[in-house]
mmCIF file of C-alpha atoms in Angstrom:
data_model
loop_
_atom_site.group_PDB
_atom_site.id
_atom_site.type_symbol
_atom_site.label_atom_id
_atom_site.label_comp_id
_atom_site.label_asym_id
_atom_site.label_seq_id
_atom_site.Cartn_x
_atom_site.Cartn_y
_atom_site.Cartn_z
ATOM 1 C CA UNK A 75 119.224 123.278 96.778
ATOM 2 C CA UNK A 76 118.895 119.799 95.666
ATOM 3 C CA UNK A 77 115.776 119.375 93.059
ATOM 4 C CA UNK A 78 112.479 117.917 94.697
ATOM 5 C CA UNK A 79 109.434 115.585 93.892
ATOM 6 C CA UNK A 80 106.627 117.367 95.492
ATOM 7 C CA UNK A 81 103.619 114.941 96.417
ATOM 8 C CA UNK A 82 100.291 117.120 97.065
ATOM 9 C CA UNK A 83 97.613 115.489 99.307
ATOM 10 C CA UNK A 84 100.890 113.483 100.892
ATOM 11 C CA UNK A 85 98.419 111.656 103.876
ATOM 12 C CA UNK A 86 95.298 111.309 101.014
ATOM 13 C CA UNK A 87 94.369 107.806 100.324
ATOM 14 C CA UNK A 88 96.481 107.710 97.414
ATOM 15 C CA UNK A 89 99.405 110.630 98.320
ATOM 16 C CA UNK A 90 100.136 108.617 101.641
ATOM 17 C CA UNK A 91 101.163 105.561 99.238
ATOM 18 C CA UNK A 92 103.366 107.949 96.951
ATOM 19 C CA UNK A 93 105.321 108.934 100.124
ATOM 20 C CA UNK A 94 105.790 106.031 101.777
ATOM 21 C CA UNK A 95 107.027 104.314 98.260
ATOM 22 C CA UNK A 96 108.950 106.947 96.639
ATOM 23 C CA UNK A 97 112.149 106.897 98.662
ATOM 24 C CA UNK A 98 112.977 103.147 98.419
ATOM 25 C CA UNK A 99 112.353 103.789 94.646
ATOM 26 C CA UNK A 100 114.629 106.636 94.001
ATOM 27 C CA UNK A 101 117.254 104.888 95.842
ATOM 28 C CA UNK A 102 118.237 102.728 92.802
ATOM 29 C CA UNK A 103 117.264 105.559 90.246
ATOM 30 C CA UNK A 104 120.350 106.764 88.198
ATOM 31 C CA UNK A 105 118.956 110.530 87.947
ATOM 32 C CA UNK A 106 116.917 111.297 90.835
ATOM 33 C CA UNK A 107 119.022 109.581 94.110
ATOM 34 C CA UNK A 108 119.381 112.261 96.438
ATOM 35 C CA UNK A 109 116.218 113.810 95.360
ATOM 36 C CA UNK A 110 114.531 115.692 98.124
ATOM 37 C CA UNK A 111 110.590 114.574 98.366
ATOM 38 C CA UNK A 112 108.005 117.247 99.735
ATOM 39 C CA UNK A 113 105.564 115.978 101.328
ATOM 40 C CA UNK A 114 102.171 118.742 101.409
ATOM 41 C CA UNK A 115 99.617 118.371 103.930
ATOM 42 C CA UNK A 116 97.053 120.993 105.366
ATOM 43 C CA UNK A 117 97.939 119.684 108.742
ATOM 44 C CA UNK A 118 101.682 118.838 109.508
ATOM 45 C CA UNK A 119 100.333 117.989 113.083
ATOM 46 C CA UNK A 120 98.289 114.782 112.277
ATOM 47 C CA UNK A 121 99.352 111.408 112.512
ATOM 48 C CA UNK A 122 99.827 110.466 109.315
ATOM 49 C CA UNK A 123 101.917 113.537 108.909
ATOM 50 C CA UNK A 124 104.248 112.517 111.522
ATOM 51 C CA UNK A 125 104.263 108.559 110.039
ATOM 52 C CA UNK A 126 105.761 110.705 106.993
ATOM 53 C CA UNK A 127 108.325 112.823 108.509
ATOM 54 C CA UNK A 128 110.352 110.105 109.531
ATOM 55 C CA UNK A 129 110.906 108.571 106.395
ATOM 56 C CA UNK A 130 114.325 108.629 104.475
ATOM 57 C CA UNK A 131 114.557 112.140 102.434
ATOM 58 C CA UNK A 132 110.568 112.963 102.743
ATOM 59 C CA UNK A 133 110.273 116.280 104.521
ATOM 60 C CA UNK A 134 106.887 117.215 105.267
ATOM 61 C CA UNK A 135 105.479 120.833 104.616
ATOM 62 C CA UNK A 136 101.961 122.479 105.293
ATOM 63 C CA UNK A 137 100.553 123.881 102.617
ATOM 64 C CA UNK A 138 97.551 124.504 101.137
ATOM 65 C CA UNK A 139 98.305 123.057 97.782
ATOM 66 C CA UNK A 140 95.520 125.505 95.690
ATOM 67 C CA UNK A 141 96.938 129.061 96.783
ATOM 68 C CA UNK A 142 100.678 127.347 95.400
ATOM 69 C CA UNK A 143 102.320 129.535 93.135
ATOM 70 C CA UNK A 144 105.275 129.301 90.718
ATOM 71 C CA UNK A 145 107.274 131.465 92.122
ATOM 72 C CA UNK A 146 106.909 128.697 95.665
ATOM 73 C CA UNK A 147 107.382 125.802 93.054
ATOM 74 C CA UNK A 148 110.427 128.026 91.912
ATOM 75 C CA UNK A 149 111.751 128.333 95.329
ATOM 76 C CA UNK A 150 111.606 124.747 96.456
ATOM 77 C CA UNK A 151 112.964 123.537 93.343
ATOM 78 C CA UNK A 152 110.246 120.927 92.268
ATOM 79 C CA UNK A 153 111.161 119.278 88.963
ATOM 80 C CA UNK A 154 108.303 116.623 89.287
ATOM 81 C CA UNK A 155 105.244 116.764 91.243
ATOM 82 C CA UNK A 156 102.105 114.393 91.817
ATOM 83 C CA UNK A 157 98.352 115.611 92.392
ATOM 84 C CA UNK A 158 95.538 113.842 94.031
ATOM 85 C CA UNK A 159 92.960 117.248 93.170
ATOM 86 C CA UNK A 160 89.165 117.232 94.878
ATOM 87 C CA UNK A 161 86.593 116.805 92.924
ATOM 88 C CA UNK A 162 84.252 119.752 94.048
ATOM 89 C CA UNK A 163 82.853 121.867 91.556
ATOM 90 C CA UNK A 164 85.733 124.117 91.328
ATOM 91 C CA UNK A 165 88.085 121.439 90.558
ATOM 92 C CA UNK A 166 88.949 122.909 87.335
ATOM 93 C CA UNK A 167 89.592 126.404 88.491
ATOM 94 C CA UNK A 168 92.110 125.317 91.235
ATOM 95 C CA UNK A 169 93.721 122.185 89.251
ATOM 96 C CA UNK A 170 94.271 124.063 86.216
ATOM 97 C CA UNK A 171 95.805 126.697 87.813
ATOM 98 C CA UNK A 172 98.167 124.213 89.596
ATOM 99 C CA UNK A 173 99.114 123.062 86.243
ATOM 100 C CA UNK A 174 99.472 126.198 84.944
ATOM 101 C CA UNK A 175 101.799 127.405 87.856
ATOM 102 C CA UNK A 176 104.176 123.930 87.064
ATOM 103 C CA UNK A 177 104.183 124.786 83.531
ATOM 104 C CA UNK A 178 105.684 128.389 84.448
ATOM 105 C CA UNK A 179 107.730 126.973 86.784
ATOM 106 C CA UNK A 180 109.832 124.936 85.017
ATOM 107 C CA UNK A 181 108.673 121.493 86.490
ATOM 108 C CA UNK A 182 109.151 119.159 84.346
ATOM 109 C CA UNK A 183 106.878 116.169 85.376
ATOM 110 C CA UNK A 184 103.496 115.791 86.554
ATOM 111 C CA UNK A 185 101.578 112.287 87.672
ATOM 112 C CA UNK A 186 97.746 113.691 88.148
ATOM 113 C CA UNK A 187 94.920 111.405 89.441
ATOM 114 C CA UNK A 188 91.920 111.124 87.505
ATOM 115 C CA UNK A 189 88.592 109.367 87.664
ATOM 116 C CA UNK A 190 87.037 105.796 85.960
ATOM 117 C CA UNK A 191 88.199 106.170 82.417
ATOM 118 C CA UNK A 192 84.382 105.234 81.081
ATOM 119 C CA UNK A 193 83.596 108.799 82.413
ATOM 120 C CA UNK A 194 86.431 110.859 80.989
ATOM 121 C CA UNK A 195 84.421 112.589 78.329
ATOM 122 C CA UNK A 196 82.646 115.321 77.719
ATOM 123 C CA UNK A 197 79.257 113.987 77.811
ATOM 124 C CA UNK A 198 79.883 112.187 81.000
ATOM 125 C CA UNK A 199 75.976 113.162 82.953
ATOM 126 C CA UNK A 200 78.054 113.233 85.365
ATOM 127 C CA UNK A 201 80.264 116.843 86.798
ATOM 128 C CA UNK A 202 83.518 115.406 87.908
ATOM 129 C CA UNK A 203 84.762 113.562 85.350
ATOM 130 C CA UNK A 204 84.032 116.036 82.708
ATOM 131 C CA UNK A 205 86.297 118.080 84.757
ATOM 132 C CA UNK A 206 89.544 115.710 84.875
ATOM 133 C CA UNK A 207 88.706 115.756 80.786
ATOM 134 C CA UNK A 208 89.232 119.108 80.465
ATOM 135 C CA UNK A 209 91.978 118.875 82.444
ATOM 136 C CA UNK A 210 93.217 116.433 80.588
ATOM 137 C CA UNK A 211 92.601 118.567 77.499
ATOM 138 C CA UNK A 212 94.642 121.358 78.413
ATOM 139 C CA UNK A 213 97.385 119.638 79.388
ATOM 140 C CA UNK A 214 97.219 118.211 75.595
ATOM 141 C CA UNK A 215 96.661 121.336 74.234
ATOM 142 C CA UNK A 216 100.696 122.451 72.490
ATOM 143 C CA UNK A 217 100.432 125.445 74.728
ATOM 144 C CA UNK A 218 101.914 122.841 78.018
ATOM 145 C CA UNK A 219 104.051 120.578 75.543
ATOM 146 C CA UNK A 220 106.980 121.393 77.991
ATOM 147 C CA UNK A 221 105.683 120.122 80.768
ATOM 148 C CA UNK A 222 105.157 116.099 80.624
ATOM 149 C CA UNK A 223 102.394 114.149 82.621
ATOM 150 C CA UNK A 224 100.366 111.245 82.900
ATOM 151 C CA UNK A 225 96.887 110.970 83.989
ATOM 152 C CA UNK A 226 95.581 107.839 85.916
ATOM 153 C CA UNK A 227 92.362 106.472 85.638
ATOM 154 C CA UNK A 228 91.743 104.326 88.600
ATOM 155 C CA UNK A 229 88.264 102.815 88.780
ATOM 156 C CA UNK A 230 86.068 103.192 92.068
ATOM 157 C CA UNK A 231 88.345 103.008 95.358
ATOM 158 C CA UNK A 232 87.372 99.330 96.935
ATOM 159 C CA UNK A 233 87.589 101.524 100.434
ATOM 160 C CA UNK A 234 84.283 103.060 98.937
ATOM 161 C CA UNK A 235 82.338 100.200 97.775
ATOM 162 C CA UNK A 236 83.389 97.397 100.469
ATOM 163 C CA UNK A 237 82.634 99.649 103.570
ATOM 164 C CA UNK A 238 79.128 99.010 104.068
ATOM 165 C CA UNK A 239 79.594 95.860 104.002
ATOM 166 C CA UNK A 240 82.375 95.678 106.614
ATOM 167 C CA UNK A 241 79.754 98.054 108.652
ATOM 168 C CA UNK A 242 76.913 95.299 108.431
ATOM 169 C CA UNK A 243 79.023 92.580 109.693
ATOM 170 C CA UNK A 244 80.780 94.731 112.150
ATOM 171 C CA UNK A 245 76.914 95.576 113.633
ATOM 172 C CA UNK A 246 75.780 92.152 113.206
ATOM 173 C CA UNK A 247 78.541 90.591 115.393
ATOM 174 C CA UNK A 248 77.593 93.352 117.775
ATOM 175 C CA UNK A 249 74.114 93.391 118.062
ATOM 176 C CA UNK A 250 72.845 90.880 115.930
ATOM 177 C CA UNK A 251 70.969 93.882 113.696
ATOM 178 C CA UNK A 252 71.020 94.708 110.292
ATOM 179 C CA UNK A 253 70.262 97.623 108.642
ATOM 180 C CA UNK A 254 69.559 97.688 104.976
ATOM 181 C CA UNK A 255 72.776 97.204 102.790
ATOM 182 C CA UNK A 256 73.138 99.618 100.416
ATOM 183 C CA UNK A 257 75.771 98.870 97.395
ATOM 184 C CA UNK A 258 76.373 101.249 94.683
ATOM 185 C CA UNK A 259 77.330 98.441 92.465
ATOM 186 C CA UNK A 260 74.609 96.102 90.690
ATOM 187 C CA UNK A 261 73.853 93.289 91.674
ATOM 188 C CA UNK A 262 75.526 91.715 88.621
ATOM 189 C CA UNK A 263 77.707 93.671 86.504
ATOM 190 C CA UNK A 264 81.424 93.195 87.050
ATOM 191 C CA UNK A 265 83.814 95.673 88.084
ATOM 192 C CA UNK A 266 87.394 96.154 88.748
ATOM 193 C CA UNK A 267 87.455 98.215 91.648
ATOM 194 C CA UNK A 268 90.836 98.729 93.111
ATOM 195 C CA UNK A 269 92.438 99.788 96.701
ATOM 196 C CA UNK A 270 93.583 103.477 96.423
ATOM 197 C CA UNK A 271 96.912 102.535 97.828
ATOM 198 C CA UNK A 272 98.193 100.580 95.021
ATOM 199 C CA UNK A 273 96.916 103.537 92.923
ATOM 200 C CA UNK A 274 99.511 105.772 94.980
ATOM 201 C CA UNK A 275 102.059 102.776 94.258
ATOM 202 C CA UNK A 276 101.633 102.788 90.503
ATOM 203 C CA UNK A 277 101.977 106.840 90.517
ATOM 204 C CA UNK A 278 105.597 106.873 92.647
ATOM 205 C CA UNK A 279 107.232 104.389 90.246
ATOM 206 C CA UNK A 280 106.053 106.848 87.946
ATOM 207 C CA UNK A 281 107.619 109.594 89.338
ATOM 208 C CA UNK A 282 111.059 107.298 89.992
ATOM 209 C CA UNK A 283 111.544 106.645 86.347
ATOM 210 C CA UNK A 284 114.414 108.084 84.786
ATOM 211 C CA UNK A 285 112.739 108.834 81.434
ATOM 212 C CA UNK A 286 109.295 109.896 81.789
ATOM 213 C CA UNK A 287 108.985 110.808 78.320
ATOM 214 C CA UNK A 288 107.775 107.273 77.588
ATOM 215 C CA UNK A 289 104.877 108.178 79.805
ATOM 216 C CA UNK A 290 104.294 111.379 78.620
ATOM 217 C CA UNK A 291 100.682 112.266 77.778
ATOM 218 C CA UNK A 292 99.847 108.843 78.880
ATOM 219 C CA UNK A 293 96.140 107.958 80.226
ATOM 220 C CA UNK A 294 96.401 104.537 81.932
ATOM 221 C CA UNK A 295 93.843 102.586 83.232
ATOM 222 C CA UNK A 296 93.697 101.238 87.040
ATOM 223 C CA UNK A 297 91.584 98.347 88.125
ATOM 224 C CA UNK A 298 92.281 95.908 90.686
ATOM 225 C CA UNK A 299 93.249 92.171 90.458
ATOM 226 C CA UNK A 300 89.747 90.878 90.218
ATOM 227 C CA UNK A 301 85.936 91.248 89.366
ATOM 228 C CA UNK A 302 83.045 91.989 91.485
ATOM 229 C CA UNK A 303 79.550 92.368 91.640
ATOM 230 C CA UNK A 304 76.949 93.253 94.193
ATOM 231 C CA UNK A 305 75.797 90.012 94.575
ATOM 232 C CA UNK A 306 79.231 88.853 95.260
ATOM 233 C CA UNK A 307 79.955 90.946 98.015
ATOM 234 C CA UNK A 308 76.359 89.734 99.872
ATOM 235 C CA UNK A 309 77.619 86.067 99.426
ATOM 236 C CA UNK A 310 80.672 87.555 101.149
ATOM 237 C CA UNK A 311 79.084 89.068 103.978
ATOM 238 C CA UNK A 312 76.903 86.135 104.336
ATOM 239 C CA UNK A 313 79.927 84.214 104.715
ATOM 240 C CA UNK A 314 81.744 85.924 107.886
ATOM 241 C CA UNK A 315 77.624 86.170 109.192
ATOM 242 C CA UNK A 316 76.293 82.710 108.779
ATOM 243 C CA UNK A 317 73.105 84.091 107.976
ATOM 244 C CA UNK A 318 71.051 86.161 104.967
ATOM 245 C CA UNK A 319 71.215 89.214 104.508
ATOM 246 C CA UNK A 320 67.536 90.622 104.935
ATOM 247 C CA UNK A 321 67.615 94.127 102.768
ATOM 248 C CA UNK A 322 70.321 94.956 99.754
ATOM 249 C CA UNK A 323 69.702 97.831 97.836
ATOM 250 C CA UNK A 324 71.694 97.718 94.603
ATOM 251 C CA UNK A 325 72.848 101.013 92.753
ATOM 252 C CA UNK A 326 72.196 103.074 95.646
ATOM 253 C CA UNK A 327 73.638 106.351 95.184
ATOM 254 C CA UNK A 328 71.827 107.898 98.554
ATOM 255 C CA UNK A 329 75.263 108.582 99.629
ATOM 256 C CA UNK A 330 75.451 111.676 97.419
ATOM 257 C CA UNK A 331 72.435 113.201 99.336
ATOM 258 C CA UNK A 332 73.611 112.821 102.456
ATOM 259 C CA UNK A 333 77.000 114.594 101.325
ATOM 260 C CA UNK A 334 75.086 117.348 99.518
ATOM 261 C CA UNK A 335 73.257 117.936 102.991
ATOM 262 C CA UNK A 336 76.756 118.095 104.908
ATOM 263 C CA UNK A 337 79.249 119.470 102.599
ATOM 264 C CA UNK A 338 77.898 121.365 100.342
ATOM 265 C CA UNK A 339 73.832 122.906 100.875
ATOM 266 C CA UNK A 340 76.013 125.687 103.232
ATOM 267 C CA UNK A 341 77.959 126.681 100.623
ATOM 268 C CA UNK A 342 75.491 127.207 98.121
ATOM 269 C CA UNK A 343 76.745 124.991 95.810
ATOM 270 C CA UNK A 344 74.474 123.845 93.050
ATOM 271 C CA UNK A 345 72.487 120.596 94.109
ATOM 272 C CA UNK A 346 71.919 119.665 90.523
ATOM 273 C CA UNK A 347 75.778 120.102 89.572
ATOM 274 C CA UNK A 348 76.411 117.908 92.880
ATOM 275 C CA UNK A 349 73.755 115.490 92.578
ATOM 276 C CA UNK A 350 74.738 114.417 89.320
ATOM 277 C CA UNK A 351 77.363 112.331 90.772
ATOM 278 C CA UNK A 352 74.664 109.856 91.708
ATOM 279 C CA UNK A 353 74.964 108.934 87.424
ATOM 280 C CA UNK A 354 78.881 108.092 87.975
ATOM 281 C CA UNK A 355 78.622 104.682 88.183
ATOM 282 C CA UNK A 356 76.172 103.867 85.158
ATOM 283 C CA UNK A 357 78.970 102.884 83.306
ATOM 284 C CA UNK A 358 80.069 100.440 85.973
ATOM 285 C CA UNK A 359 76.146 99.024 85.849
ATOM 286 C CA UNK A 360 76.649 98.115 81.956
ATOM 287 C CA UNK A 361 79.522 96.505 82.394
ATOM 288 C CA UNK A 362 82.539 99.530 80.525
ATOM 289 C CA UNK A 363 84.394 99.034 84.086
ATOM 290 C CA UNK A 364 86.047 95.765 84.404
ATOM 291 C CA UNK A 365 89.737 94.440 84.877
ATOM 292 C CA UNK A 366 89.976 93.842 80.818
ATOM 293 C CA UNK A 367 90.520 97.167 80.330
ATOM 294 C CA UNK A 368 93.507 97.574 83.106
ATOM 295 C CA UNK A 369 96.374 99.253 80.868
ATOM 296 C CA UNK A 370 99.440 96.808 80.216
ATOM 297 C CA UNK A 371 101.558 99.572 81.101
ATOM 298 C CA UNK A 372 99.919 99.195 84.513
ATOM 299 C CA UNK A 373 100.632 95.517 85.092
ATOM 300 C CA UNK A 374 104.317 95.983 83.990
ATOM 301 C CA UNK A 375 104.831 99.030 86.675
ATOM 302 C CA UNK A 376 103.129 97.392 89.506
ATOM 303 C CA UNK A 377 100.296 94.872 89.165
ATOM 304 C CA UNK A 378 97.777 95.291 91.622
ATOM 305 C CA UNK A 379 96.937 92.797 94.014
ATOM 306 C CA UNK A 380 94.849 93.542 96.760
ATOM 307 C CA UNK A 381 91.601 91.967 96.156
ATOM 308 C CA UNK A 382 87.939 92.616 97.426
ATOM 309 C CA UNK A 383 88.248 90.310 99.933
ATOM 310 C CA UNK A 384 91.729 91.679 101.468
ATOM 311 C CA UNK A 385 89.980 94.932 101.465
ATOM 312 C CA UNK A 386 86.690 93.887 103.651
ATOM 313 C CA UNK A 387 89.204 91.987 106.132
ATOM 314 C CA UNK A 388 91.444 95.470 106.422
ATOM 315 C CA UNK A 389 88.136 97.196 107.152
ATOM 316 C CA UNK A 390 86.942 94.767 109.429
ATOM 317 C CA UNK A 391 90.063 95.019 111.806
ATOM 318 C CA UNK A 392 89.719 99.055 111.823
#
């Protein structure tokens, strides 16, 4: 069986760009041409799914990537593997084990996604990111030198941040309503936020180069191609609206509530663990998150270039 790339959360936000780039990649690789690319979805029946199956050497497989093993990473014959993880509570449990698993395995290659690279510490307030730094930890401990990997550090997905605004110009040219706008970002501190399919981009050419030693252990940095603030993206609204915007709140982290409520309050998870998400952005509010500290390794692989604005008009044509 020929050796495989196997791409975990293949029709995520940033798996579906790993898929759909890959192939044309390997094609002029000198190594991994022919290389078979497994795409894993929980649901082989969606659309996206089916966008994926008919692309050149990508076969799609369902698969619920935390009860993988190594003997199924044995049998499919992955030598290199990507990883989009969640970032519930448990994230270390079930990633660490998929790491583990590789390292038995024999894979050679992994291409993990982490979080803003401000957070990554162990003092982060907070959960999630002090999660992808343990991760990140173990997989620098000597105990998984044979398996190589590189962990990127994308800043907040632009999907995130722009869509209320695309939702309070999509109202207004309905009704002629607003609702308050609530931003997570301040109103003036610049940040690099970046679209989560060029973050999928930069991980396949990744995956497609023929030596990934030189990337080995690597933690790069991921911001987009330009700055924004909060105040920014109300001048931008303002612009497709013709008129003011009535009601901004600024660092508004009520989203986290409302996903406590829904996802989690069922399952007994611990609101002050989950809540503490609502802190994730402080570093973005003092400024530690802007496009000066994109990695040059990043620009050289594939400089981003989808900008705040390109996002807003892709959300305002959904």
């Amino acid at each position: 069986m020929t050796p495989s790339i196997l791409i975990v959360g293949a029709t995520g936000n940033t798996g579906r760009a790993v898929a759909q780039t890959l192939p044309k990649l390997l094609e002029s690789s000198s190594t991994l041409s022919g290389s078979r690319i497994i795409a894993l979805t929980r649901s082989s029946s969606s659309p996206v799914a089916h966008e994926l199956a008919k692309l050149p050497g990508v076969e799609v497989v369902e698969q619920n990537w935390v009860e993988i093993t190594a003997d199924w990473l044995r049998e499919h014959q992955v030598a290199r593997a990507f990883i989009a993880s969640h970032n519930e509570p448990n994230q270390f449990a079930e990633e660490s084990t998929f790491h583990l698993n590789a390292l038995n395995a024999g894979v050679k290659y992994v291409v993990r996604i982490s979080t803003m690279a401000a957070n990554v510490r162990p003092d982060c307030p907070a959960y999630y990111p002090r999660q992808h730094w343990a991760i990140e930890a173990l997989l620098s401990s000597p105990d998984f030198n044979n398996l190589q990997w590189t962990s990127l550090q994308p800043n907040v997905f632009s999907s995130l941040i722009m869509a209320p605004a695309a939702e309070l110009i999509k109202k207004y040219r309905k009704s002629g309503e607003q609702d308050t706008l609530r931003l997570m970002l301040s109103e003036d501190a610049s940040v690099g936020i970046i679209d989560p399919n060029e973050v999928g981009v930069i991980a396949a050419h990744l995956l497609s180069h023929d030596d990934t030693s030189v990337h080995n252990k690597a933690k790069y940095i991921l911001n987009g191609p330009e700055d924004i603030t909060g105040k920014q993206i109300v001048d931008m609204i303002e612009q497709n609206i013709g008129v003011p915007v009535k009601d901004v709140s600024y660092k508004d982290m009520s989203l986290i509530d409302v996903l406590y409520e829904h996802q989690y309050a069922a399952t007994k998870q611990s609101k002050n663990v989950v809540c503490s998400s609502k802190r994730a952005l402080e570093t973005a509010w003092e400024g530690k998150c802007s496009t000066s500290t994109t990695s040059k390794e990043v620009l050289k692989l594939s400089a981003p270039k989808r900008t705040p604005a390109d996002v807003l008009e892709s959300l305002l044509e959904e």
